[in-house]
XYZ file of C-alpha atoms in Angstrom:
722
model
C 0.000 0.000 0.000
C 1.433 3.345 -1.054
C 1.837 5.965 1.582
C -0.404 8.927 0.819
C -0.459 10.763 4.136
C 2.333 11.564 6.527
C 1.928 12.505 10.132
C 4.140 15.090 11.789
C 6.047 12.234 13.350
C 6.909 10.978 9.874
C 9.702 13.481 9.754
C 11.155 12.393 13.080
C 10.897 8.789 11.929
C 12.628 9.563 8.704
C 15.543 11.183 10.447
C 15.932 8.210 12.748
C 16.187 5.802 9.822
C 17.685 8.352 7.497
C 20.953 10.058 6.755
C 21.562 10.721 10.451
C 23.496 7.487 10.690
C 25.777 8.010 7.716
C 29.251 6.812 8.536
C 31.280 10.015 8.531
C 33.837 10.675 11.227
C 33.579 13.943 13.123
C 35.878 16.121 15.202
C 33.958 18.717 17.161
C 35.771 21.646 18.697
C 32.792 22.928 20.614
C 29.183 24.025 20.285
C 27.385 27.096 21.536
C 24.967 25.968 24.187
C 21.488 27.475 24.350
C 19.963 24.995 26.766
C 18.344 27.830 28.723
C 15.801 28.113 25.911
C 14.503 24.693 26.988
C 12.859 25.117 30.383
C 11.610 21.937 32.059
C 8.479 20.548 30.433
C 5.488 22.354 31.991
C 3.262 19.273 31.652
C 2.902 16.171 33.748
C 3.759 12.826 32.200
C 1.038 11.521 29.876
C -1.153 8.680 31.035
C -1.981 5.263 29.612
C -3.628 5.207 26.211
C -1.995 8.430 25.058
C -1.539 8.569 21.245
C 1.785 7.275 19.923
C 2.715 10.610 18.375
C 6.423 9.790 18.074
C 6.778 6.189 16.854
C 8.321 3.853 19.388
C 9.325 1.342 16.704
C 11.128 1.875 13.418
C 9.355 1.840 10.081
C 9.453 -1.611 8.396
C 10.700 -2.030 4.863
C 8.036 -1.842 2.185
C 9.102 -5.375 1.176
C 7.502 -6.598 4.393
C 4.075 -5.522 3.202
C 1.971 -6.722 6.163
C 4.245 -5.077 8.732
C 4.572 -1.967 6.587
C 0.805 -1.645 6.183
C 0.176 -2.244 9.878
C 2.729 0.410 10.824
C 1.142 3.026 8.595
C -2.364 2.115 9.674
C -1.281 2.960 13.219
C 0.340 6.196 12.059
C -2.756 7.177 10.080
C -4.966 6.433 13.085
C -2.861 8.792 15.208
C -3.177 11.490 12.584
C -6.933 11.042 12.201
C -7.442 11.093 15.957
C -5.523 14.354 16.184
C -7.691 15.854 13.451
C -11.073 14.638 14.643
C -10.836 14.021 18.382
C -7.996 15.883 20.047
C -5.876 18.862 19.036
C -7.998 19.907 16.049
C -11.427 18.750 17.247
C -12.521 22.302 17.940
C -10.490 23.929 15.161
C -11.952 25.797 12.204
C -12.175 24.080 8.821
C -9.367 26.213 7.418
C -7.089 25.095 10.267
C -7.964 21.445 9.626
C -7.315 21.938 5.915
C -3.987 23.586 6.764
C -2.905 20.727 9.014
C -3.946 18.223 6.356
C -2.150 20.108 3.548
C 1.089 20.326 5.534
C 1.168 16.600 6.199
C 0.061 15.667 2.718
C 3.049 17.778 1.580
C 0.778 19.999 -0.463
C 3.018 22.862 0.504
C 1.697 25.438 -1.959
C -1.754 25.134 -0.410
C -0.264 24.916 3.086
C 1.660 28.164 2.592
C -1.485 29.930 1.341
C -3.623 28.692 4.228
C -0.909 29.349 6.829
C -0.637 32.961 5.681
C -4.386 33.341 6.066
C -4.512 31.725 9.507
C -1.557 33.691 10.863
C -2.870 36.935 9.461
C -6.015 36.444 11.527
C -4.143 35.118 14.577
C -0.345 35.535 14.628
C -0.130 33.172 17.623
C -2.171 30.347 16.080
C -0.670 27.023 17.153
C -1.668 25.180 14.008
C -0.634 28.135 11.843
C 2.859 28.348 13.344
C 3.256 24.575 13.372
C 2.247 24.178 9.728
C 4.305 27.185 8.671
C 7.404 25.551 10.204
C 6.752 22.478 8.048
C 6.402 24.617 4.927
C 9.559 26.590 5.680
C 11.611 23.484 6.458
C 10.404 20.870 3.997
C 9.279 23.000 1.054
C 11.334 26.170 1.246
C 14.435 24.575 2.731
C 14.722 27.450 5.185
C 15.379 25.781 8.503
C 16.295 29.019 10.278
C 12.837 30.452 9.661
C 11.306 27.062 10.464
C 13.040 27.024 13.847
C 11.771 30.523 14.542
C 8.188 29.461 13.742
C 8.227 26.186 15.658
C 9.640 27.859 18.761
C 6.858 30.402 18.675
C 4.451 27.474 18.537
C 6.210 25.796 21.469
C 5.872 29.002 23.482
C 2.107 28.830 22.993
C 2.026 25.174 24.102
C 4.165 25.915 27.155
C 1.757 28.666 28.143
C -1.041 26.075 28.117
C 1.056 23.839 30.384
C 1.710 26.602 32.864
C -2.039 27.141 33.160
C -2.881 23.432 33.408
C -0.061 20.814 33.515
C -2.582 18.039 32.887
C -4.237 19.560 29.833
C -4.276 16.650 27.281
C -4.553 18.989 24.268
C -1.570 20.975 25.472
C 0.378 17.781 26.133
C -0.285 16.504 22.643
C 0.579 19.786 20.951
C 3.784 19.973 22.981
C 4.902 16.569 21.730
C 3.923 17.233 18.082
C 5.860 20.501 18.227
C 8.955 19.057 19.931
C 9.107 16.210 17.368
C 9.219 18.773 14.555
C 11.639 21.027 16.415
C 13.944 18.054 17.032
C 14.061 17.360 13.314
C 14.784 20.990 12.445
C 17.571 21.155 15.027
C 18.998 17.903 13.715
C 19.122 19.318 10.205
C 20.801 22.463 11.533
C 23.463 20.365 13.311
C 22.695 21.854 16.748
C 23.522 18.784 18.788
C 23.215 20.291 22.262
C 19.713 21.471 21.492
C 18.805 18.165 19.847
C 19.559 16.480 23.168
C 17.622 19.102 25.103
C 14.548 18.684 22.887
C 14.692 14.886 23.252
C 14.987 15.197 27.029
C 11.880 17.382 27.171
C 10.024 14.763 25.150
C 11.100 12.106 27.646
C 9.917 14.214 30.578
C 6.268 13.875 29.546
C 6.051 11.164 26.838
C 8.339 8.099 26.750
C 12.045 7.223 26.619
C 13.498 8.078 23.194
C 17.216 7.256 23.505
C 17.521 6.810 19.710
C 16.816 10.543 19.429
C 19.855 11.403 21.568
C 22.670 8.960 20.842
C 23.791 10.401 17.503
C 23.950 13.947 18.878
C 26.083 12.635 21.723
C 28.355 10.929 19.199
C 28.769 14.191 17.308
C 29.741 15.858 20.570
C 32.205 13.002 21.168
C 30.538 11.991 24.421
C 30.976 8.357 23.586
C 30.319 6.896 27.024
C 26.991 8.709 27.271
C 26.144 7.674 23.718
C 26.834 4.022 24.559
C 24.642 4.332 27.643
C 21.753 5.620 25.525
C 22.289 2.901 22.932
C 22.221 0.234 25.643
C 18.708 1.365 26.606
C 17.204 0.199 23.329
C 19.690 -2.062 21.567
C 18.350 -5.580 21.179
C 14.817 -4.571 22.094
C 13.534 -5.106 18.568
C 12.441 -1.475 18.162
C 15.357 0.416 16.626
C 17.985 -2.324 16.341
C 19.299 -1.068 13.018
C 19.858 2.405 14.417
C 21.533 1.071 17.559
C 23.962 -1.146 15.678
C 24.783 1.604 13.232
C 25.503 4.063 16.026
C 27.917 1.560 17.544
C 29.655 1.316 14.172
C 29.935 5.106 13.917
C 31.537 5.225 17.362
C 34.109 2.652 16.274
C 34.900 4.742 13.224
C 35.229 7.964 15.193
C 37.646 6.212 17.516
C 39.665 5.342 14.370
C 39.171 1.604 14.759
C 39.119 0.729 11.074
C 38.796 -3.044 11.298
C 36.121 -3.175 13.978
C 34.085 -0.543 12.152
C 34.176 -2.634 8.971
C 33.251 -5.798 10.851
C 30.264 -4.021 12.382
C 29.200 -2.697 8.984
C 29.374 -6.145 7.412
C 27.362 -7.683 10.236
C 24.655 -5.064 9.913
C 24.364 -5.489 6.156
C 23.991 -9.233 6.609
C 21.181 -8.610 9.071
C 19.525 -5.752 7.133
C 20.644 -6.235 3.508
C 18.012 -3.935 1.998
C 18.807 -0.836 4.036
C 20.398 1.794 1.847
C 22.060 3.717 4.652
C 23.818 0.577 5.925
C 25.143 -0.386 2.500
C 26.283 3.203 2.065
C 28.141 3.057 5.361
C 29.620 -0.319 4.477
C 31.074 1.277 1.362
C 32.737 3.991 3.424
C 34.015 1.503 6.006
C 35.432 -0.666 3.215
C 37.308 2.300 1.745
C 38.682 3.016 5.206
C 40.173 -0.474 5.104
C 41.414 -0.256 1.486
C 38.849 -2.847 0.425
C 37.935 -0.989 -2.749
C 36.100 -3.711 -4.648
C 33.909 -4.318 -1.606
C 33.239 -0.584 -1.374
C 32.104 -0.415 -4.984
C 29.747 -3.347 -4.521
C 28.353 -1.791 -1.339
C 27.585 1.514 -3.056
C 25.870 -0.334 -5.887
C 23.898 -2.356 -3.335
C 22.902 0.880 -1.613
C 21.671 2.267 -4.921
C 19.594 -0.868 -5.493
C 18.192 -1.017 -1.933
C 14.422 -1.038 -1.714
C 13.997 1.390 1.170
C 13.976 5.138 0.580
C 15.482 6.202 3.869
C 18.519 8.112 2.671
C 19.231 11.807 2.548
C 22.267 11.381 0.294
C 22.933 9.329 -2.815
C 25.491 6.496 -2.941
C 26.348 7.403 -6.524
C 28.333 10.443 -5.364
C 30.945 8.559 -3.264
C 30.900 5.877 -5.970
C 31.876 8.528 -8.523
C 34.706 9.658 -6.235
C 35.935 6.076 -5.913
C 35.874 5.654 -9.699
C 37.808 8.892 -10.222
C 40.526 7.632 -7.858
C 40.750 4.539 -10.025
C 40.998 6.511 -13.255
C 37.642 5.182 -14.470
C 36.440 8.548 -15.642
C 33.669 7.537 -18.088
C 32.154 5.333 -15.384
C 32.397 8.195 -12.908
C 30.406 10.326 -15.339
C 27.766 7.620 -15.556
C 27.602 7.464 -11.762
C 27.014 11.217 -11.563
C 24.201 10.987 -14.096
C 22.617 8.314 -11.930
C 23.159 10.554 -8.904
C 21.126 13.271 -10.578
C 18.272 10.823 -11.209
C 18.544 9.453 -7.675
C 18.478 12.909 -6.105
C 15.430 13.802 -8.159
C 13.461 11.076 -6.401
C 14.180 12.349 -2.894
C 12.312 14.713 -0.633
C 13.188 18.271 -1.753
C 14.334 19.347 1.701
C 17.015 16.611 1.719
C 18.750 17.897 -1.408
C 20.775 20.457 0.526
C 22.336 17.604 2.508
C 24.579 16.689 -0.433
C 24.157 19.354 -3.096
C 27.608 20.827 -2.484
C 29.101 17.350 -2.271
C 27.564 16.500 -5.633
C 28.942 19.697 -7.142
C 32.415 18.829 -5.833
C 32.132 15.370 -7.386
C 31.212 16.948 -10.719
C 34.169 19.318 -10.378
C 36.578 16.412 -9.819
C 35.332 14.592 -12.905
C 35.546 17.748 -14.998
C 39.109 18.270 -13.776
C 39.933 14.734 -14.900
C 38.645 15.687 -18.335
C 40.770 18.839 -18.348
C 37.744 21.137 -18.130
C 39.217 23.580 -15.629
C 36.817 26.488 -16.139
C 33.730 24.336 -15.718
C 35.270 22.481 -12.771
C 35.960 25.816 -11.103
C 32.349 26.874 -11.597
C 31.016 23.802 -9.794
C 33.615 24.048 -7.019
C 32.658 27.668 -6.386
C 28.995 26.742 -6.242
C 29.821 24.095 -3.648
C 31.845 26.382 -1.404
C 29.322 29.182 -1.777
C 26.497 26.978 -0.508
C 27.941 24.237 1.732
C 25.988 21.143 2.698
C 24.224 20.774 6.003
C 26.209 18.683 8.414
C 23.296 17.607 10.589
C 22.421 14.391 8.806
C 25.957 13.003 8.994
C 28.594 12.801 11.675
C 30.793 15.289 9.840
C 30.894 18.803 11.251
C 30.801 22.179 9.594
C 34.511 22.851 10.107
C 35.383 19.652 8.268
C 33.013 20.596 5.479
C 34.717 23.963 5.098
C 38.150 22.318 5.058
C 37.065 19.769 2.469
C 35.372 22.346 0.264
C 38.385 24.638 0.503
C 40.873 21.919 -0.405
C 38.958 20.912 -3.528
C 38.430 24.537 -4.559
C 42.100 25.413 -4.066
C 43.145 22.382 -6.156
C 41.014 23.485 -9.086
C 42.023 27.130 -8.742
C 45.670 26.138 -8.934
C 45.028 23.940 -11.946
C 43.223 26.797 -13.708
C 46.106 29.156 -12.922
C 48.684 26.756 -14.346
C 46.606 26.267 -17.488
C 46.272 30.020 -17.967
C 50.018 30.514 -17.515
C 50.631 27.977 -20.278
C 48.163 29.737 -22.578
C 49.854 33.048 -21.863
C 53.314 31.623 -22.528
C 52.347 30.385 -26.002
C 50.340 33.465 -26.930
C 47.023 31.614 -27.094
C 45.197 34.352 -25.155
C 45.400 38.158 -25.253
C 48.090 39.134 -22.794
C 46.271 42.033 -21.143
C 43.116 40.118 -20.286
C 45.099 36.999 -19.386
C 47.350 38.880 -16.974
C 44.321 40.392 -15.263
C 42.677 36.980 -15.019
C 45.922 35.497 -13.718
C 46.098 38.135 -11.007
C 42.511 37.327 -10.058
C 43.256 33.626 -9.816
C 46.346 34.312 -7.731
C 44.292 36.432 -5.333
C 41.603 33.748 -5.146
C 44.251 31.113 -4.383
C 45.645 33.206 -1.568
C 42.187 33.811 -0.107
C 41.238 30.140 -0.292
C 44.518 29.155 1.354
C 43.993 31.662 4.160
C 40.497 30.333 4.858
C 41.705 26.746 4.657
C 44.634 27.140 7.021
C 42.566 29.203 9.474
C 40.279 26.188 9.975
C 43.085 23.741 10.694
C 43.977 22.552 14.141
C 46.539 19.874 14.891
C 44.152 16.941 15.078
C 42.537 17.858 11.779
C 45.926 18.223 10.098
C 46.727 14.715 11.284
C 43.425 13.454 9.915
C 44.164 15.084 6.563
C 47.253 12.926 6.067
C 45.606 9.680 7.170
C 44.932 7.618 4.040
C 41.309 6.829 3.348
C 39.831 8.093 6.521
C 36.260 6.898 6.088
C 34.509 10.001 7.270
C 35.061 13.611 8.101
C 37.741 14.871 5.759
C 37.625 11.898 3.412
C 35.937 10.479 0.385
C 32.504 11.198 1.853
C 33.301 14.912 1.607
C 34.985 14.450 -1.816
C 38.557 14.508 -0.515
C 40.213 11.872 -2.674
C 43.458 10.139 -1.808
C 45.507 12.265 -4.229
C 44.289 15.540 -2.715
C 46.872 14.905 0.008
C 49.568 16.018 -2.430
C 48.007 19.499 -2.443
C 49.026 19.823 1.198
C 52.597 20.267 -0.059
C 51.569 23.819 -0.986
C 49.033 24.505 1.743
C 50.824 23.391 4.924
C 54.448 24.134 5.914
C 56.530 21.066 5.114
C 57.828 20.735 8.665
C 54.286 20.768 10.043
C 53.294 18.216 7.428
C 56.100 15.877 8.507
C 55.027 16.154 12.142
C 51.427 15.364 11.166
C 52.576 12.330 9.174
C 54.517 11.030 12.152
C 51.535 11.500 14.451
C 49.203 9.798 11.971
C 51.534 6.840 11.573
C 51.681 6.076 15.306
C 48.065 4.980 15.504
C 47.937 3.025 12.267
C 48.338 -0.754 12.268
C 47.430 -1.917 8.731
C 50.406 -2.617 6.467
C 48.679 -0.988 3.506
C 48.923 2.453 5.148
C 52.723 2.695 4.879
C 53.043 3.283 1.092
C 50.594 6.197 1.257
C 52.714 7.894 3.881
C 55.882 7.114 1.910
C 54.303 8.790 -1.102
C 53.547 12.036 0.741
C 56.993 12.006 2.338
C 58.498 11.633 -1.146
C 56.711 14.827 -2.139
C 58.126 16.615 0.892
C 61.627 15.407 0.040
C 61.167 16.517 -3.579
C 60.171 20.009 -2.441
C 63.252 20.096 -0.202
C 65.426 18.949 -3.121
C 66.451 15.802 -1.266
C 66.070 13.927 -4.537
C 67.758 10.651 -3.643
C 65.437 10.162 -0.668
C 62.447 11.363 -2.685
C 63.156 8.767 -5.366
C 63.685 6.008 -2.805
C 60.409 6.754 -1.049
C 58.443 7.124 -4.274
C 59.814 3.871 -5.665
C 58.980 2.036 -2.456
C 55.454 3.449 -2.505
C 54.886 2.459 -6.152
C 55.893 -1.110 -5.375
C 53.069 -1.537 -2.845
C 50.298 0.858 -3.864
C 47.398 -0.961 -5.535
C 47.894 -0.512 -9.300
C 44.246 -0.205 -10.337
C 42.490 1.090 -7.239
C 44.933 4.010 -6.869
C 45.642 4.828 -10.485
C 45.469 8.597 -10.017
C 47.392 8.589 -6.738
C 50.098 6.498 -8.415
C 50.202 9.067 -11.214
C 51.223 11.720 -8.694
C 53.840 9.449 -7.143
C 55.233 8.620 -10.585
C 55.473 12.338 -11.407
C 57.434 12.917 -8.186
C 59.705 9.951 -8.896
C 60.330 11.262 -12.390
C 61.241 14.720 -11.115
C 63.650 13.298 -8.557
C 65.233 10.955 -11.113
C 65.679 13.783 -13.615
C 67.452 15.930 -11.056
C 69.670 12.954 -10.240
C 70.659 12.820 -13.908
C 68.755 9.605 -14.605
C 66.808 10.695 -17.700
C 65.664 7.265 -18.870
C 64.245 6.413 -15.457
C 62.665 9.853 -15.227
C 60.911 9.536 -18.598
C 59.768 6.057 -17.614
C 58.107 7.352 -14.456
C 56.723 10.404 -16.226
C 55.242 8.206 -18.941
C 53.101 6.540 -16.271
C 51.904 9.923 -15.012
C 51.246 11.159 -18.568
C 49.152 8.076 -19.268
C 47.167 7.894 -16.035
C 46.743 11.465 -14.791
C 48.758 14.154 -16.591
C 47.024 16.796 -14.457
C 49.583 15.867 -11.800
C 52.255 17.858 -13.670
C 50.268 21.067 -13.335
C 49.306 20.420 -9.731
C 52.882 19.539 -8.696
C 54.549 22.374 -10.672
C 56.604 19.958 -12.789
C 57.931 20.862 -16.238
C 58.478 18.125 -18.826
C 61.667 17.962 -20.932
C 61.129 17.660 -24.692
C 63.284 17.533 -27.800
C 61.640 19.079 -30.804
C 62.013 18.419 -34.497
C 60.038 19.653 -37.484
C 59.833 18.602 -41.096
C 58.636 19.993 -44.358
C 57.393 23.532 -43.826
C 57.873 26.885 -42.138
C 54.517 26.349 -40.453
C 55.783 23.189 -38.755
C 58.834 25.115 -37.591
C 56.673 27.889 -36.095
C 54.540 25.346 -34.267
C 57.667 23.684 -32.856
C 59.083 27.024 -31.736
C 55.820 27.942 -30.013
C 55.759 24.579 -28.254
C 59.258 25.308 -26.974
C 57.995 28.538 -25.392
C 55.362 26.750 -23.287
C 55.774 27.078 -19.544
C 54.884 23.381 -19.151
C 57.795 22.091 -21.267
C 61.497 22.816 -21.612
C 63.896 21.723 -24.311
C 66.489 19.080 -23.521
C 68.080 16.536 -25.878
C 67.269 13.755 -23.384
C 63.568 14.597 -23.179
C 60.475 13.182 -24.857
C 60.615 13.582 -28.614
C 57.988 15.726 -30.356
C 57.828 15.769 -34.156
C 55.833 18.334 -36.122
C 55.303 17.588 -39.819
C 52.819 17.855 -42.690
C 50.383 14.971 -42.966
C 48.329 13.915 -45.987
C 46.450 16.773 -47.701
C 46.664 20.107 -45.954
C 47.012 18.678 -42.451
C 49.600 19.050 -39.748
C 50.630 16.152 -37.499
C 52.173 16.537 -34.045
C 53.499 13.331 -32.459
C 54.900 12.876 -28.965
C 57.019 9.827 -28.116
C 58.377 8.287 -24.996
C 62.025 7.357 -24.837
C 61.287 3.779 -25.894
C 59.875 5.237 -29.147
C 56.330 4.274 -28.216
C 53.887 6.962 -29.265
C 52.309 8.825 -26.354
C 49.905 10.968 -28.346
C 49.319 12.491 -31.748
C 47.294 15.400 -32.969
C 46.147 16.017 -36.564
C 44.772 19.450 -37.467
C 43.720 20.934 -40.824
C 46.195 23.596 -41.897
C 44.670 27.052 -41.819
C 45.813 30.461 -42.880
C 43.902 32.433 -40.286
C 45.695 34.607 -37.774
C 46.556 32.738 -34.593
C 46.556 29.303 -36.214
C 49.936 28.375 -34.703
C 48.939 29.380 -31.172
C 45.571 27.634 -31.463
C 47.274 24.446 -32.660
C 49.731 24.455 -29.768
C 46.858 25.070 -27.364
C 45.063 22.031 -28.857
C 48.205 20.002 -28.213
C 48.150 21.068 -24.571
C 44.490 20.120 -24.303
C 45.200 16.693 -25.748
C 48.198 16.194 -23.493
C 46.142 16.820 -20.370
C 43.353 14.467 -21.328
C 44.084 11.054 -19.744
C 44.304 8.248 -22.234
C 41.224 6.048 -22.266
C 41.635 2.292 -22.272
C 40.504 0.291 -25.287
C 37.633 -1.128 -23.286
C 36.322 2.341 -22.572
C 36.286 4.046 -25.944
C 36.554 3.484 -29.649
C 40.155 4.126 -30.642
C 39.337 4.015 -34.312
C 41.578 6.626 -35.839
C 45.179 7.683 -35.739
C 44.581 10.948 -33.941
C 42.265 9.440 -31.344
C 39.460 11.837 -32.255
C 36.695 9.371 -31.231
C 38.154 9.457 -27.727
C 38.139 13.233 -27.618
C 34.685 13.343 -29.186
C 33.312 10.931 -26.625
C 34.878 12.921 -23.824
C 33.292 16.081 -25.192
C 29.898 14.410 -25.611
C 30.025 13.010 -22.082
C 30.964 16.366 -20.585
C 28.251 18.102 -22.594
C 25.708 15.562 -21.384
C 26.880 15.985 -17.804
C 26.463 19.715 -18.051
C 23.027 19.444 -19.614
C 22.024 17.183 -16.732
C 23.420 19.314 -13.933
C 23.771 22.954 -14.903
C 20.708 24.938 -13.986
C 20.044 28.574 -14.559
C 21.478 30.510 -11.646
C 19.007 33.174 -10.562
C 19.940 35.865 -8.070
C 18.433 35.183 -4.701
C 15.772 37.556 -3.453
C 15.113 35.604 -0.291
C 14.843 37.686 2.872
C 17.404 37.309 5.577
C 16.426 34.825 8.315
C 15.550 36.176 11.733
C 18.627 37.130 13.677
C 17.291 35.393 16.757
C 15.661 32.025 16.069
C 14.745 31.472 19.697
């Protein structure tokens, strides 16, 4: 039976079974406490036979049709009793219609009726209550919603002060607190979440499942375990209890036990999306990448709808790490479909995260300008942290790191264009200055958020939550810390991170980052030793992009040590798997140029030599520029073993700027990762089907995701939401 009506407690239920249990680690530095706004409940405890306003059991899966139907029959009965017998029995028809519209999620009608009711009576309980639902779940404005629901609670508390046994006042108080709890949860106000739950317990029933996650976010683990013990194994919210235990294990950095708990839960509740999602994150935390991929796919196929994020977004991040860029694009397209099926108010839980995932894929396709657009959108409107165990500071750090990475990449690309004359110098210099200013500002914001423990977490490989793949920090983003954090501080953080790590697979990741530090300090022999050791043990397929960075570092160290053949060998790996690493690590590539047959070929070769990304050296990669067939120009780039790395064929033109445009096309082709035969049709010499498919896929991605950006005319929220 399809669910057509939802009671106010639906929203509290959804949060209990929802994204609130997502496995994301959290470091909390402190919360402002406003517990004084929660005076003791003015009502006496309710008696026997009181309506079950807040469900005392979790919602069954729709697959269990009898249990599902029975659950919703009970919920509907509570709703109908409220409308016909209790809180709305003496209400006007417009108030009943308003209450009904709000819980049927007919928010356009609810907004219209709420305005009418509140215009007549600004203190109307049902008007304020319904308006809070409209503001939260339709307009996505939780600050206004909190303001409205607290005004409603003030009215209910006034009833309690007049008569602590008033059953209508008792019921309104519980309906209101259930909604307020949800709003606070979405706003990530953990102290107040606990206070609201405690007031519910004072007059209604024990609700420990409404407190344990907030306690976890505040890192009060002993108290959280005590709350979990009150309901774990009781058959009411077992899934939530077990998942909270798993989150605690993760926050305590116990990788293996967290994964074991996740596996056990998925065996017990295989159709729960949130558990499969968390299993994927726990598997990544243990470098079990194939298991993580299967878990995310299982989450996507799960039959329940109790998720406030989409598993396709971390799946896309995992695929990018593995260099599976076309599949990552497909995952993001599925994410857009998946998000479209969710409750509108949940979209802000992962909108920024989705934009960051799009930005990472666009960066992989060498689309810096578009990637920068999505990264800016993400940082300009960060996700809510309430439905996960991540906190707002970690979100800001994650968003800043991704944005800075793309800003740097865009700056390096622009410098190359300027060096070859592909862009007007005046405009390019102004744009370059703007990018440099933006980089400085992003770095200042990023470093201002860091504290020692978070710096340590940043260098931990595959931390499941917090600053990790859940917030779109991929393994290779750690190399960006070489520019963002003083190298001495980075070494201290690496040492601290290594002390608490037991798995053998962690060591090569730390060796890789240390090799980057040594490279920056020009300790090339040690840099090469560390990079080589890391490459021997890093997983070849699961960490394709990360290995590309390590190979670029190894190549740079080998070149400085006068080992050109070894250097070109390492660099060939980076050029094949993730050439973007050269821009992000500030590495120039040696080339030896030759041209044949025409003055035009000579001009192209000379312009290539002026690029800031390359420098001429007789031991470098060979590039040949020559005429090809009828009125075409061919540019070929070879590795030292004479294997062809890439080739570009362009029709010869006589227009002004042809040489610069051709060299710019060569740069574009160079920074597009080569696609494996199984991923694209390599049907022609110049690889144009690959480039065409990349372009088509990016165009499709943009058509799916880019929406018209309208200036916001929304009013500012109340300054005091009390």
